Amino acid sequence: MKRRQLITTALAAGALAGLGVPLRARGSDADFYFTRLSYESGDWDVDERAPSNILNALIEYTTIRVDLTERVIALADPAMLGSPFCYLAGRRLLRFNHAERQNFETYVRNGGFVFIDDCNHDIDGLFARSFEEQMAEIFGPDALAKIPNDHALYSSFFEFDGPPRTSQELNGWGDDLVHEYLKAIEIDGRIAVLYSNKDYGCEWDYDFRNKRFMVNDNTRFAVNIVVYAMTS
C-alpha cells in the first residue's frame, strides 16, 4: 500500500478519529502539495525560497500534478495529519509542546513522511541535539539510524550513490564536516522521518533565475525525496 493510500486508510478507519482531521487534498486536482510545519519553539521559517524551487523541479522533471502554493501548517494543528509530505527545518531549539508531540507521533506511525533539515549543518548544534533527543524519547534511543547509501531513496527517480554534498559542507559552515550519510526512522520498512544535517534547505534557497548557471541542478535530490515519499 502506497503512503498516500495508507494515510487515507488510516483516516477512513478512524485511526486519527477525534482529531477533526480533513484530508487536505480532497477537492483538489493536485497529487502533491508542499507542507511546511511551523512549531512553537525555535525558528521554523528558514530557507523561504526552497519550497518553490522544489515544486519547480517536480514540474520540470516529473508528471506529478503539483499544487503551486506552499502550505504552512502548525504542527499542533490536526490538519497536518492529512498531508502527503511534511518539511520541518530550523537552527535553534526544537522542543515540541504536548499537541505538537502528539501530532508528530500520530502522523509518523500512521504512514506519514517528514523531512527534517538541520539548517545549522552541525551535529552538535542546538537544533540537532534537541531534535534527536525528542526522537529518542518518542520512538526509542535506536530508532533514528543511518541509512545505507544504496537505499531506495537514492534511486527513486534520479540515481545517486548517496546523499549529494552541499556547498555548506564544502565551505566549512557549521561543523565543517562532509556527512556521507542521512539518518531516518523507518516504520514498517519505509522511511517515515528523514533527517539531514547537510542543510539542504539552504542549498535549495536561491533565486530561481540563478538555476540556469548551475552545472548540475541541486534540486534533483529533492525530487527523489518527494517521489520516495509519494510512492513508498
PDB file of N, CA and C in Angstrom, residues 211-217:
ATOM      1  N   LYS A 211      19.266  29.419 -11.403  1.00  0.00           N
ATOM      2  CA  LYS A 211      19.390  27.980 -11.656  1.00  0.00           C
ATOM      3  C   LYS A 211      20.090  27.700 -12.991  1.00  0.00           C
ATOM      4  N   ARG A 212      19.917  28.596 -13.949  1.00  0.00           N
ATOM      5  CA  ARG A 212      20.500  28.363 -15.272  1.00  0.00           C
ATOM      6  C   ARG A 212      22.021  28.388 -15.252  1.00  0.00           C
ATOM      7  N   PHE A 213      22.594  28.905 -14.184  1.00  0.00           N
ATOM      8  CA  PHE A 213      24.057  28.950 -14.094  1.00  0.00           C
ATOM      9  C   PHE A 213      24.653  27.688 -13.456  1.00  0.00           C
ATOM     10  N   MET A 214      23.801  26.802 -12.976  1.00  0.00           N
ATOM     11  CA  MET A 214      24.297  25.605 -12.290  1.00  0.00           C
ATOM     12  C   MET A 214      24.730  24.539 -13.289  1.00  0.00           C
ATOM     13  N   VAL A 215      25.850  23.908 -13.011  1.00  0.00           N
ATOM     14  CA  VAL A 215      26.300  22.789 -13.846  1.00  0.00           C
ATOM     15  C   VAL A 215      25.371  21.596 -13.617  1.00  0.00           C
ATOM     16  N   ASN A 216      25.058  21.336 -12.361  1.00  0.00           N
ATOM     17  CA  ASN A 216      24.119  20.274 -12.000  1.00  0.00           C
ATOM     18  C   ASN A 216      23.008  20.861 -11.140  1.00  0.00           C
ATOM     19  N   ASP A 217      21.796  20.567 -11.493  1.00  0.00           N
ATOM     20  CA  ASP A 217      20.648  21.066 -10.744  1.00  0.00           C
ATOM     21  C   ASP A 217      20.592  20.377  -9.374  1.00  0.00           C
TER      22      ASP A 217
END
